[in-house]
Amino acid sequence: MAATVSSGITSSAFSRSVISSAPKVSQIGSLKSSDRVIVTPMSLNLSGKRSSIKPLNAEPKRNDSMVHLATTMVIEEVIEEVVETEDFVELAKKLENASPLEIMDKALQTFGNDIAIAFSGAEDVALIEYAHLTGRPYRVFSLDTGRLNPETYRFFDAVEKHYGIRIEYMFPDSAEVQGLVRSKGLFSFYEDGHQECCRVRKVRPLRRALKGLRAWITGQRKDQSPGTRSEIPVVQVDPVFEGLDGGAGSLVKWNPVANVEGGDVWSFLRTMDVPVNTLHAAGYVSIGCEPCTRAVLPGQHEREGRWWWEDAKAKECGLHKGNIKEDAKGNDVNGELKTVVEDIFKSENLVALSRQGIENLMKLENRVEPWIVVLYASWCPFCQAMEASYDELADKLAGSGIKVAKFRADGDQKEFAKQELQLGSFPTILVFPKNSSRPIKYPSEKSDVDSLTSFLNLVR
């Protein structure tokens, strides 16, 4: 829950230890996952023992003795460290007119091996080129949805060979894909929208990837979609996803080319003579999955080639949900600027409780089943951040004898939730045990399935 950090996140302050002397090498994509040592102030203790954090998905090719020698050198060089407190709102202002290369260098310098470039297989290869030019170590990951164009897969291979790296691929959960396809077919998104398929094939794999990082780098630009991305900062505390430490505010998002126009990106790519996806030459500008991407005509905006059968306002897959600009329909109420957004937590295994329903639940002293209930507001970015994990929890516990529910506690219900349901901030999670009249408040900010399940097993 955001209770203990809400004031800090509101001001976008993000405190962490920063390595000030990261060694420069060309790339790290070929290191073995079992041997890569992540050395950050948070992984060092007073006894001198160090812990390693496994990378997202690395497949190495390097002599073991060389790896141990390299990591020993890294450890010796970063023993001296400087503890800084970064205010990323202020940093974004300082870097507003900086070049993408300068922004990339700052990102890699600050987060070392705890940051990775999100590579989609389109013109964001520019990010890899900028990272390469810094001379610093860098990591690259990509989401393989299983529905990409053959040209995109060949492009991935060309990029790996050009830069001598290994892209860390993330794949969707096979059981989830199987369930979606068996129940709704291969092309259900043409009938009921792309969000469900993107959630299974892209958003959830991205969530898993980011849980192994403290920061990530994207190729978002303001001119890509003026209706939804016009206010992207060059760096920000990620408003939606969680990082390695868990909880709201645990991940930083860098957008080095936010202020760069698409034409300038392409001038850079041509000048540097880097590999590009051959689909671009066929009229594809914004490239995603094969069934959902098509070429655009001269004069059309690049996003018109994505999900062309849908309304223009829906042309986002969910990876950058926190940067989507909404039209505010309400005013500042109790210090909270509300926007009209669709409801969240949509699993069929979730119980949506009304005010009467949760009052009845509170009155039961001997419940037949334990309940876990999230008190939420749809406009809250911290609630949106746990949408996928809470839906997954509901699906996982279906038929187990544990009820998973939601109660919208903003608006007219907020005072009631504060007085009767221990609401301090959104989201608040309560467990109603079988044999207790009072609910137990979940005390942690970690909202992943394993953490919630563990707490539930202890108190239900």
Tab-separated table of C-alpha atoms in Angstrom:
chain	number	residue	atom	x	y	z
A	1	MET	CA	0.000	0.000	0.000
A	2	ALA	CA	1.088	3.555	-0.569
A	3	ALA	CA	0.487	4.698	3.001
A	4	THR	CA	4.077	5.024	4.093
A	5	VAL	CA	5.376	6.502	0.861
A	6	SER	CA	2.520	8.543	-0.523
A	7	SER	CA	3.984	11.888	0.425
A	8	GLY	CA	7.333	10.985	-1.083
A	9	ILE	CA	5.850	9.712	-4.296
A	10	THR	CA	3.597	12.708	-4.652
A	11	SER	CA	6.677	14.872	-4.844
A	12	SER	CA	8.363	12.226	-7.003
A	13	ALA	CA	11.338	11.991	-4.669
A	14	PHE	CA	13.089	8.647	-4.924
A	15	SER	CA	15.864	7.966	-2.425
A	16	ARG	CA	18.477	5.376	-3.249
A	17	SER	CA	22.189	4.801	-3.129
A	18	VAL	CA	23.966	5.740	-6.328
A	19	ILE	CA	27.171	4.223	-7.628
A	20	SER	CA	29.331	7.119	-8.674
A	21	SER	CA	32.138	5.234	-10.346
A	22	ALA	CA	30.600	2.620	-12.633
A	23	PRO	CA	33.291	1.050	-14.853
A	24	LYS	CA	32.989	1.548	-18.590
A	25	VAL	CA	32.896	-1.443	-20.922
A	26	SER	CA	31.219	-1.864	-24.255
A	27	GLN	CA	28.367	-4.218	-23.324
A	28	ILE	CA	27.351	-6.951	-20.889
A	29	GLY	CA	24.928	-8.986	-22.933
A	30	SER	CA	27.243	-11.991	-23.138
A	31	LEU	CA	27.887	-12.492	-19.421
A	32	LYS	CA	26.509	-15.641	-17.857
A	33	SER	CA	23.394	-15.226	-15.757
A	34	SER	CA	24.936	-17.372	-12.993
A	35	ASP	CA	28.110	-15.294	-12.903
A	36	ARG	CA	26.880	-11.746	-13.395
A	37	VAL	CA	27.387	-9.894	-10.137
A	38	ILE	CA	25.257	-6.883	-9.419
A	39	VAL	CA	27.126	-4.576	-7.076
A	40	THR	CA	25.058	-1.806	-5.600
A	41	PRO	CA	25.158	-0.189	-2.191
A	42	MET	CA	21.969	-2.082	-1.404
A	43	SER	CA	23.725	-5.411	-2.020
A	44	LEU	CA	26.646	-4.706	0.309
A	45	ASN	CA	26.532	-5.193	4.066
A	46	LEU	CA	28.867	-4.367	6.933
A	47	SER	CA	30.403	-7.820	6.949
A	48	GLY	CA	31.559	-7.361	3.378
A	49	LYS	CA	29.359	-10.150	2.016
A	50	ARG	CA	27.692	-9.520	-1.290
A	51	SER	CA	24.572	-10.863	-2.893
A	52	SER	CA	23.881	-11.189	-6.600
A	53	ILE	CA	20.659	-10.437	-8.439
A	54	LYS	CA	19.801	-12.667	-11.349
A	55	PRO	CA	19.285	-10.854	-14.667
A	56	LEU	CA	15.983	-11.023	-16.505
A	57	ASN	CA	16.985	-13.766	-18.888
A	58	ALA	CA	20.584	-13.826	-20.038
A	59	GLU	CA	22.223	-16.519	-22.121
A	60	PRO	CA	25.981	-16.246	-21.832
A	61	LYS	CA	29.029	-17.065	-23.826
A	62	ARG	CA	32.192	-16.266	-21.967
A	63	ASN	CA	35.043	-18.120	-20.299
A	64	ASP	CA	34.258	-18.592	-16.585
A	65	SER	CA	37.678	-17.461	-15.399
A	66	MET	CA	37.363	-14.236	-17.362
A	67	VAL	CA	33.929	-13.584	-15.845
A	68	HIS	CA	35.217	-14.037	-12.297
A	69	LEU	CA	38.164	-11.755	-13.036
A	70	ALA	CA	35.884	-9.103	-14.522
A	71	THR	CA	33.415	-9.177	-11.656
A	72	THR	CA	36.253	-9.007	-9.113
A	73	MET	CA	37.522	-5.875	-10.839
A	74	VAL	CA	34.009	-4.398	-10.779
A	75	ILE	CA	33.701	-5.072	-7.045
A	76	GLU	CA	37.058	-3.448	-6.295
A	77	GLU	CA	36.172	-0.340	-8.305
A	78	VAL	CA	32.805	0.348	-6.660
A	79	ILE	CA	33.659	-0.142	-2.984
A	80	GLU	CA	33.763	3.643	-2.647
A	81	GLU	CA	30.255	4.890	-3.136
A	82	VAL	CA	28.294	8.066	-2.668
A	83	VAL	CA	24.824	8.109	-1.178
A	84	GLU	CA	22.581	10.597	-2.916
A	85	THR	CA	18.927	11.437	-2.870
A	86	GLU	CA	17.528	11.961	-6.340
A	87	ASP	CA	14.479	14.114	-6.910
A	88	PHE	CA	13.455	12.938	-10.344
A	89	VAL	CA	11.082	15.832	-10.963
A	90	GLU	CA	14.000	18.220	-10.560
A	91	LEU	CA	16.292	15.930	-12.538
A	92	ALA	CA	13.756	15.840	-15.381
A	93	LYS	CA	13.780	19.646	-15.457
A	94	LYS	CA	17.583	19.738	-15.548
A	95	LEU	CA	17.688	17.212	-18.387
A	96	GLU	CA	14.784	18.683	-20.367
A	97	ASN	CA	17.126	20.182	-22.975
A	98	ALA	CA	19.802	17.507	-22.728
A	99	SER	CA	20.667	15.275	-25.665
A	100	PRO	CA	19.495	11.645	-25.691
A	101	LEU	CA	23.136	10.589	-25.311
A	102	GLU	CA	23.544	12.667	-22.158
A	103	ILE	CA	20.282	11.322	-20.705
A	104	MET	CA	21.283	7.747	-21.525
A	105	ASP	CA	24.693	8.228	-19.928
A	106	LYS	CA	23.094	9.589	-16.759
A	107	ALA	CA	20.677	6.661	-16.586
A	108	LEU	CA	23.370	4.007	-17.008
A	109	GLN	CA	25.723	5.784	-14.624
A	110	THR	CA	23.051	6.013	-11.934
A	111	PHE	CA	21.654	2.489	-12.055
A	112	GLY	CA	24.413	0.305	-13.498
A	113	ASN	CA	23.267	-3.290	-13.914
A	114	ASP	CA	19.883	-2.585	-12.323
A	115	ILE	CA	18.591	-0.856	-15.459
A	116	ALA	CA	17.725	-2.264	-18.894
A	117	ILE	CA	16.611	-0.966	-22.282
A	118	ALA	CA	13.154	-2.084	-23.456
A	119	PHE	CA	13.602	-2.886	-27.158
A	120	SER	CA	10.510	-3.420	-29.312
A	121	GLY	CA	12.154	-4.198	-32.612
A	122	ALA	CA	11.341	-0.833	-34.199
A	123	GLU	CA	13.222	2.476	-34.366
A	124	ASP	CA	14.067	2.282	-30.671
A	125	VAL	CA	17.248	0.554	-31.807
A	126	ALA	CA	18.447	4.147	-31.417
A	127	LEU	CA	18.434	3.539	-27.652
A	128	ILE	CA	20.884	0.678	-28.048
A	129	GLU	CA	23.125	2.826	-30.222
A	130	TYR	CA	23.105	5.617	-27.623
A	131	ALA	CA	23.915	3.117	-24.859
A	132	HIS	CA	26.738	1.703	-26.969
A	133	LEU	CA	28.142	5.188	-27.546
A	134	THR	CA	28.352	5.885	-23.797
A	135	GLY	CA	30.874	3.068	-23.423
A	136	ARG	CA	29.068	1.914	-20.278
A	137	PRO	CA	27.668	-1.564	-19.572
A	138	TYR	CA	24.061	-1.957	-20.659
A	139	ARG	CA	21.344	-4.564	-20.826
A	140	VAL	CA	18.559	-4.997	-23.376
A	141	PHE	CA	15.313	-6.914	-22.995
A	142	SER	CA	12.379	-7.467	-25.331
A	143	LEU	CA	8.884	-8.915	-25.088
A	144	ASP	CA	8.368	-11.801	-27.491
A	145	THR	CA	4.585	-12.060	-27.722
A	146	GLY	CA	4.670	-15.041	-30.065
A	147	ARG	CA	2.825	-12.989	-32.702
A	148	LEU	CA	5.635	-10.838	-34.118
A	149	ASN	CA	6.461	-10.511	-37.817
A	150	PRO	CA	9.217	-12.751	-39.220
A	151	GLU	CA	11.069	-9.566	-40.175
A	152	THR	CA	11.126	-8.500	-36.522
A	153	TYR	CA	12.696	-11.760	-35.397
A	154	ARG	CA	15.388	-11.413	-38.058
A	155	PHE	CA	15.924	-7.844	-36.902
A	156	PHE	CA	16.499	-9.039	-33.336
A	157	ASP	CA	19.179	-11.397	-34.604
A	158	ALA	CA	20.840	-8.647	-36.644
A	159	VAL	CA	20.938	-6.302	-33.648
A	160	GLU	CA	22.499	-8.958	-31.415
A	161	LYS	CA	25.241	-9.623	-33.969
A	162	HIS	CA	25.859	-5.928	-34.713
A	163	TYR	CA	26.375	-4.991	-31.062
A	164	GLY	CA	27.699	-8.329	-29.784
A	165	ILE	CA	24.982	-8.628	-27.145
A	166	ARG	CA	22.304	-11.057	-26.047
A	167	ILE	CA	18.806	-9.627	-25.825
A	168	GLU	CA	16.994	-10.888	-22.728
A	169	TYR	CA	13.661	-12.119	-24.078
A	170	MET	CA	10.534	-12.253	-21.937
A	171	PHE	CA	7.677	-14.556	-22.954
A	172	PRO	CA	4.006	-14.689	-21.957
A	173	ASP	CA	2.783	-17.407	-19.631
A	174	SER	CA	1.921	-20.382	-21.833
A	175	ALA	CA	-1.077	-21.396	-19.712
A	176	GLU	CA	-2.553	-17.900	-19.960
A	177	VAL	CA	-2.073	-17.791	-23.737
A	178	GLN	CA	-3.558	-21.261	-24.064
A	179	GLY	CA	-6.580	-20.308	-21.983
A	180	LEU	CA	-7.185	-17.130	-23.982
A	181	VAL	CA	-6.877	-18.816	-27.373
A	182	ARG	CA	-8.943	-21.875	-26.425
A	183	SER	CA	-11.767	-19.795	-24.985
A	184	LYS	CA	-11.859	-16.904	-27.453
A	185	GLY	CA	-9.878	-17.929	-30.523
A	186	LEU	CA	-6.762	-16.515	-32.162
A	187	PHE	CA	-8.238	-13.182	-33.252
A	188	SER	CA	-10.702	-12.210	-30.509
A	189	PHE	CA	-9.141	-8.735	-30.342
A	190	TYR	CA	-10.770	-7.793	-33.646
A	191	GLU	CA	-14.154	-8.225	-31.941
A	192	ASP	CA	-13.728	-7.075	-28.347
A	193	GLY	CA	-10.574	-4.932	-28.352
A	194	HIS	CA	-6.850	-5.560	-28.026
A	195	GLN	CA	-6.449	-4.883	-24.304
A	196	GLU	CA	-7.044	-8.439	-23.082
A	197	CYS	CA	-4.568	-10.011	-25.499
A	198	CYS	CA	-1.956	-7.293	-24.829
A	199	ARG	CA	-2.366	-7.829	-21.132
A	200	VAL	CA	-1.559	-11.545	-21.434
A	201	ARG	CA	1.163	-11.296	-24.077
A	202	LYS	CA	2.819	-7.983	-23.160
A	203	VAL	CA	1.827	-6.324	-19.893
A	204	ARG	CA	2.248	-9.284	-17.574
A	205	PRO	CA	5.600	-10.374	-19.075
A	206	LEU	CA	6.772	-6.760	-18.769
A	207	ARG	CA	5.676	-6.707	-15.138
A	208	ARG	CA	7.806	-9.802	-14.469
A	209	ALA	CA	10.777	-8.249	-16.248
A	210	LEU	CA	10.602	-4.992	-14.317
A	211	LYS	CA	10.407	-6.769	-10.973
A	212	GLY	CA	14.068	-7.653	-11.538
A	213	LEU	CA	15.125	-4.032	-12.138
A	214	ARG	CA	15.283	-0.679	-10.401
A	215	ALA	CA	14.934	1.322	-13.613
A	216	TRP	CA	14.130	0.857	-17.294
A	217	ILE	CA	14.677	2.807	-20.512
A	218	THR	CA	11.971	3.246	-23.146
A	219	GLY	CA	11.740	4.724	-26.628
A	220	GLN	CA	8.625	6.804	-25.929
A	221	ARG	CA	8.414	10.124	-27.746
A	222	LYS	CA	5.939	12.947	-27.323
A	223	ASP	CA	5.182	13.035	-31.033
A	224	GLN	CA	4.380	9.313	-31.264
A	225	SER	CA	0.849	9.858	-30.006
A	226	PRO	CA	0.047	13.486	-29.194
A	227	GLY	CA	-3.263	12.492	-27.621
A	228	THR	CA	-1.725	10.167	-25.035
A	229	ARG	CA	2.028	10.806	-24.808
A	230	SER	CA	2.358	14.570	-25.087
A	231	GLU	CA	3.568	15.096	-21.519
A	232	ILE	CA	6.227	12.394	-21.198
A	233	PRO	CA	9.177	13.534	-19.042
A	234	VAL	CA	12.709	12.366	-19.782
A	235	VAL	CA	12.863	10.675	-16.366
A	236	GLN	CA	10.211	9.894	-13.783
A	237	VAL	CA	9.290	7.601	-10.930
A	238	ASP	CA	7.273	4.944	-12.740
A	239	PRO	CA	3.602	5.559	-11.886
A	240	VAL	CA	2.391	2.040	-12.703
A	241	PHE	CA	4.968	-0.730	-12.416
A	242	GLU	CA	6.976	-2.003	-9.447
A	243	GLY	CA	10.717	-2.588	-9.375
A	244	LEU	CA	13.065	-4.908	-7.537
A	245	ASP	CA	12.326	-3.599	-4.045
A	246	GLY	CA	8.554	-3.773	-4.551
A	247	GLY	CA	5.916	-1.220	-3.737
A	248	ALA	CA	4.942	2.122	-5.183
A	249	GLY	CA	7.867	4.243	-6.279
A	250	SER	CA	10.326	1.348	-6.511
A	251	LEU	CA	11.015	1.793	-10.234
A	252	VAL	CA	12.388	4.697	-12.278
A	253	LYS	CA	11.515	5.163	-15.941
A	254	TRP	CA	13.849	6.906	-18.401
A	255	ASN	CA	12.667	8.241	-21.771
A	256	PRO	CA	15.825	9.606	-23.451
A	257	VAL	CA	14.158	10.450	-26.781
A	258	ALA	CA	10.972	11.933	-25.283
A	259	ASN	CA	11.684	15.340	-26.814
A	260	VAL	CA	13.061	14.075	-30.122
A	261	GLU	CA	10.938	14.066	-33.262
A	262	GLY	CA	10.613	10.876	-35.272
A	263	GLY	CA	12.392	12.370	-38.289
A	264	ASP	CA	15.422	13.228	-36.183
A	265	VAL	CA	15.550	9.689	-34.804
A	266	TRP	CA	15.682	8.356	-38.347
A	267	SER	CA	18.387	10.841	-39.326
A	268	PHE	CA	20.431	9.510	-36.430
A	269	LEU	CA	19.899	5.892	-37.453
A	270	ARG	CA	20.940	6.587	-41.052
A	271	THR	CA	23.984	8.559	-39.947
A	272	MET	CA	25.159	5.782	-37.603
A	273	ASP	CA	24.364	3.071	-40.198
A	274	VAL	CA	22.745	0.714	-37.687
A	275	PRO	CA	20.458	-2.234	-38.506
A	276	VAL	CA	16.778	-1.379	-38.963
A	277	ASN	CA	13.672	-3.506	-39.323
A	278	THR	CA	13.008	-4.160	-43.006
A	279	LEU	CA	9.300	-3.558	-42.380
A	280	HIS	CA	10.028	0.168	-42.228
A	281	ALA	CA	10.846	0.156	-45.932
A	282	ALA	CA	7.416	-1.398	-46.585
A	283	GLY	CA	5.583	1.512	-44.934
A	284	TYR	CA	5.460	0.269	-41.360
A	285	VAL	CA	6.380	2.993	-38.884
A	286	SER	CA	5.117	1.832	-35.478
A	287	ILE	CA	5.680	-1.926	-35.311
A	288	GLY	CA	3.976	-4.358	-32.943
A	289	CYS	CA	2.419	-7.794	-33.359
A	290	GLU	CA	1.723	-8.996	-36.898
A	291	PRO	CA	-2.102	-9.195	-36.656
A	292	CYS	CA	-2.314	-5.724	-35.097
A	293	THR	CA	0.142	-3.752	-37.237
A	294	ARG	CA	-0.079	-2.544	-40.798
A	295	ALA	CA	1.638	-0.045	-43.055
A	296	VAL	CA	0.452	3.557	-43.071
A	297	LEU	CA	-0.195	5.765	-46.072
A	298	PRO	CA	1.721	8.978	-46.750
A	299	GLY	CA	0.413	11.682	-44.438
A	300	GLN	CA	-1.070	9.281	-41.903
A	301	HIS	CA	0.188	9.368	-38.306
A	302	GLU	CA	2.378	6.419	-37.324
A	303	ARG	CA	-0.071	5.164	-34.649
A	304	GLU	CA	-2.776	4.771	-37.288
A	305	GLY	CA	-1.027	1.573	-38.287
A	306	ARG	CA	-1.658	0.049	-34.842
A	307	TRP	CA	-5.042	-1.471	-33.912
A	308	TRP	CA	-6.547	0.392	-36.861
A	309	TRP	CA	-10.028	-1.054	-36.220
A	310	GLU	CA	-10.303	0.758	-32.861
A	311	ASP	CA	-10.892	4.312	-31.760
A	312	ALA	CA	-7.754	6.455	-31.850
A	313	LYS	CA	-7.957	7.098	-28.097
A	314	ALA	CA	-7.457	3.389	-27.383
A	315	LYS	CA	-4.166	2.999	-29.254
A	316	GLU	CA	-2.078	1.983	-26.238
A	317	CYS	CA	-1.292	-1.594	-25.205
A	318	GLY	CA	-0.859	-0.903	-21.491
A	319	LEU	CA	2.952	-0.871	-21.310
A	320	HIS	CA	2.952	2.895	-20.755
A	321	LYS	CA	-0.391	3.243	-19.024
A	322	GLY	CA	1.008	5.677	-16.478
A	323	ASN	CA	1.926	8.179	-19.207
A	324	ILE	CA	-1.475	8.209	-20.850
A	325	LYS	CA	-2.946	11.685	-20.698
A	326	GLU	CA	-6.593	11.624	-19.632
A	327	ASP	CA	-9.215	14.333	-19.969
A	328	ALA	CA	-9.992	15.413	-16.441
A	329	LYS	CA	-13.733	15.344	-15.804
A	330	GLY	CA	-13.631	16.295	-12.110
A	331	ASN	CA	-12.019	18.925	-9.943
A	332	ASP	CA	-9.575	18.656	-7.080
A	333	VAL	CA	-11.504	16.916	-4.300
A	334	ASN	CA	-9.811	16.441	-0.935
A	335	GLY	CA	-6.467	17.076	-2.566
A	336	GLU	CA	-6.929	14.408	-5.216
A	337	LEU	CA	-7.250	15.218	-8.920
A	338	LYS	CA	-9.572	12.564	-10.314
A	339	THR	CA	-9.876	11.556	-13.937
A	340	VAL	CA	-12.552	9.461	-15.542
A	341	VAL	CA	-11.026	6.059	-16.242
A	342	GLU	CA	-12.508	2.645	-16.732
A	343	ASP	CA	-12.840	0.366	-13.742
A	344	ILE	CA	-9.978	-1.963	-12.857
A	345	PHE	CA	-9.685	-5.512	-11.449
A	346	LYS	CA	-11.791	-7.382	-14.003
A	347	SER	CA	-11.246	-11.063	-13.290
A	348	GLU	CA	-14.414	-13.152	-13.504
A	349	ASN	CA	-13.357	-14.704	-10.197
A	350	LEU	CA	-13.517	-11.368	-8.360
A	351	VAL	CA	-16.495	-10.358	-6.243
A	352	ALA	CA	-17.428	-6.681	-6.615
A	353	LEU	CA	-18.760	-5.600	-3.228
A	354	SER	CA	-21.287	-2.820	-2.771
A	355	ARG	CA	-21.483	-0.720	0.402
A	356	GLN	CA	-24.192	-3.044	1.719
A	357	GLY	CA	-22.150	-6.082	0.751
A	358	ILE	CA	-19.032	-5.075	2.662
A	359	GLU	CA	-21.125	-4.009	5.671
A	360	ASN	CA	-22.690	-7.466	5.718
A	361	LEU	CA	-19.249	-9.038	5.474
A	362	MET	CA	-18.084	-7.011	8.468
A	363	LYS	CA	-21.035	-8.200	10.559
A	364	LEU	CA	-20.241	-11.890	10.071
A	365	GLU	CA	-18.331	-13.225	13.090
A	366	ASN	CA	-18.110	-16.830	11.898
A	367	ARG	CA	-17.524	-16.721	8.199
A	368	VAL	CA	-17.729	-19.885	6.135
A	369	GLU	CA	-14.823	-18.694	3.990
A	370	PRO	CA	-11.996	-16.192	4.490
A	371	TRP	CA	-12.052	-13.098	2.276
A	372	ILE	CA	-9.390	-10.810	0.888
A	373	VAL	CA	-10.666	-7.394	-0.231
A	374	VAL	CA	-8.882	-4.514	-1.931
A	375	LEU	CA	-10.122	-0.992	-1.211
A	376	TYR	CA	-9.309	0.945	-4.353
A	377	ALA	CA	-9.940	3.885	-6.652
A	378	SER	CA	-9.775	3.333	-10.409
A	379	TRP	CA	-7.911	6.608	-10.991
A	380	CYS	CA	-5.177	5.735	-8.479
A	381	PRO	CA	-1.895	4.792	-10.266
A	382	PHE	CA	-0.856	2.538	-7.361
A	383	CYS	CA	-4.114	0.600	-7.714
A	384	GLN	CA	-3.574	0.383	-11.464
A	385	ALA	CA	-0.074	-0.947	-10.798
A	386	MET	CA	-1.451	-3.988	-8.971
A	387	GLU	CA	-4.317	-4.656	-11.377
A	388	ALA	CA	-2.711	-7.631	-13.105
A	389	SER	CA	-1.364	-9.236	-9.922
A	390	TYR	CA	-4.684	-8.940	-8.061
A	391	ASP	CA	-6.634	-10.382	-10.989
A	392	GLU	CA	-4.074	-13.178	-11.125
A	393	LEU	CA	-4.587	-13.804	-7.393
A	394	ALA	CA	-8.348	-14.097	-7.932
A	395	ASP	CA	-7.848	-16.590	-10.738
A	396	LYS	CA	-5.324	-18.568	-8.704
A	397	LEU	CA	-7.618	-18.853	-5.677
A	398	ALA	CA	-10.763	-19.669	-7.652
A	399	GLY	CA	-12.354	-22.771	-6.117
A	400	SER	CA	-9.935	-22.802	-3.167
A	401	GLY	CA	-12.482	-21.692	-0.579
A	402	ILE	CA	-11.049	-18.174	-0.354
A	403	LYS	CA	-13.069	-15.274	-1.707
A	404	VAL	CA	-11.243	-12.453	-3.509
A	405	ALA	CA	-13.140	-9.175	-3.717
A	406	LYS	CA	-12.881	-5.472	-4.448
A	407	PHE	CA	-14.600	-2.436	-2.982
A	408	ARG	CA	-14.405	0.951	-4.620
A	409	ALA	CA	-13.669	3.222	-1.673
A	410	ASP	CA	-13.307	6.664	-3.212
A	411	GLY	CA	-15.940	9.370	-3.648
A	412	ASP	CA	-18.935	9.016	-1.350
A	413	GLN	CA	-17.524	5.847	0.212
A	414	LYS	CA	-14.199	7.324	1.269
A	415	GLU	CA	-15.210	8.595	4.729
A	416	PHE	CA	-16.941	5.309	5.488
A	417	ALA	CA	-13.828	3.382	4.394
A	418	LYS	CA	-11.597	5.587	6.560
A	419	GLN	CA	-13.747	5.179	9.654
A	420	GLU	CA	-14.783	1.539	9.319
A	421	LEU	CA	-12.247	-0.144	7.033
A	422	GLN	CA	-8.862	1.276	8.100
A	423	LEU	CA	-8.387	3.076	4.777
A	424	GLY	CA	-5.282	5.244	4.917
A	425	SER	CA	-4.383	5.445	1.242
A	426	PHE	CA	-5.150	3.612	-1.961
A	427	PRO	CA	-4.886	0.717	-2.305
A	428	THR	CA	-5.618	-0.837	1.096
A	429	ILE	CA	-5.928	-4.615	1.327
A	430	LEU	CA	-7.922	-6.320	4.086
A	431	VAL	CA	-8.182	-9.985	5.026
A	432	PHE	CA	-11.390	-11.113	6.730
A	433	PRO	CA	-10.465	-14.379	8.513
A	434	LYS	CA	-13.000	-17.113	9.144
A	435	ASN	CA	-13.177	-16.675	12.889
A	436	SER	CA	-12.583	-12.995	13.515
A	437	SER	CA	-15.007	-10.105	13.560
A	438	ARG	CA	-12.385	-7.541	12.555
A	439	PRO	CA	-10.476	-7.492	9.289
A	440	ILE	CA	-6.676	-7.614	9.284
A	441	LYS	CA	-4.927	-4.934	7.253
A	442	TYR	CA	-2.141	-6.066	4.924
A	443	PRO	CA	0.889	-4.066	6.113
A	444	SER	CA	3.236	-4.330	3.136
A	445	GLU	CA	3.507	-2.361	-0.102
A	446	LYS	CA	4.337	-5.492	-2.091
A	447	SER	CA	1.309	-6.472	-4.121
A	448	ASP	CA	2.643	-9.411	-6.124
A	449	VAL	CA	0.776	-12.715	-6.013
A	450	ASP	CA	3.349	-14.540	-3.886
A	451	SER	CA	3.454	-11.840	-1.194
A	452	LEU	CA	-0.339	-11.618	-0.976
A	453	THR	CA	-0.730	-15.397	-0.916
A	454	SER	CA	1.873	-15.761	1.823
A	455	PHE	CA	0.138	-13.184	4.038
A	456	LEU	CA	-3.248	-14.752	3.374
A	457	ASN	CA	-1.990	-18.182	4.400
A	458	LEU	CA	-0.665	-16.761	7.679
A	459	VAL	CA	-3.838	-14.993	8.821
A	460	ARG	CA	-6.849	-16.546	7.096
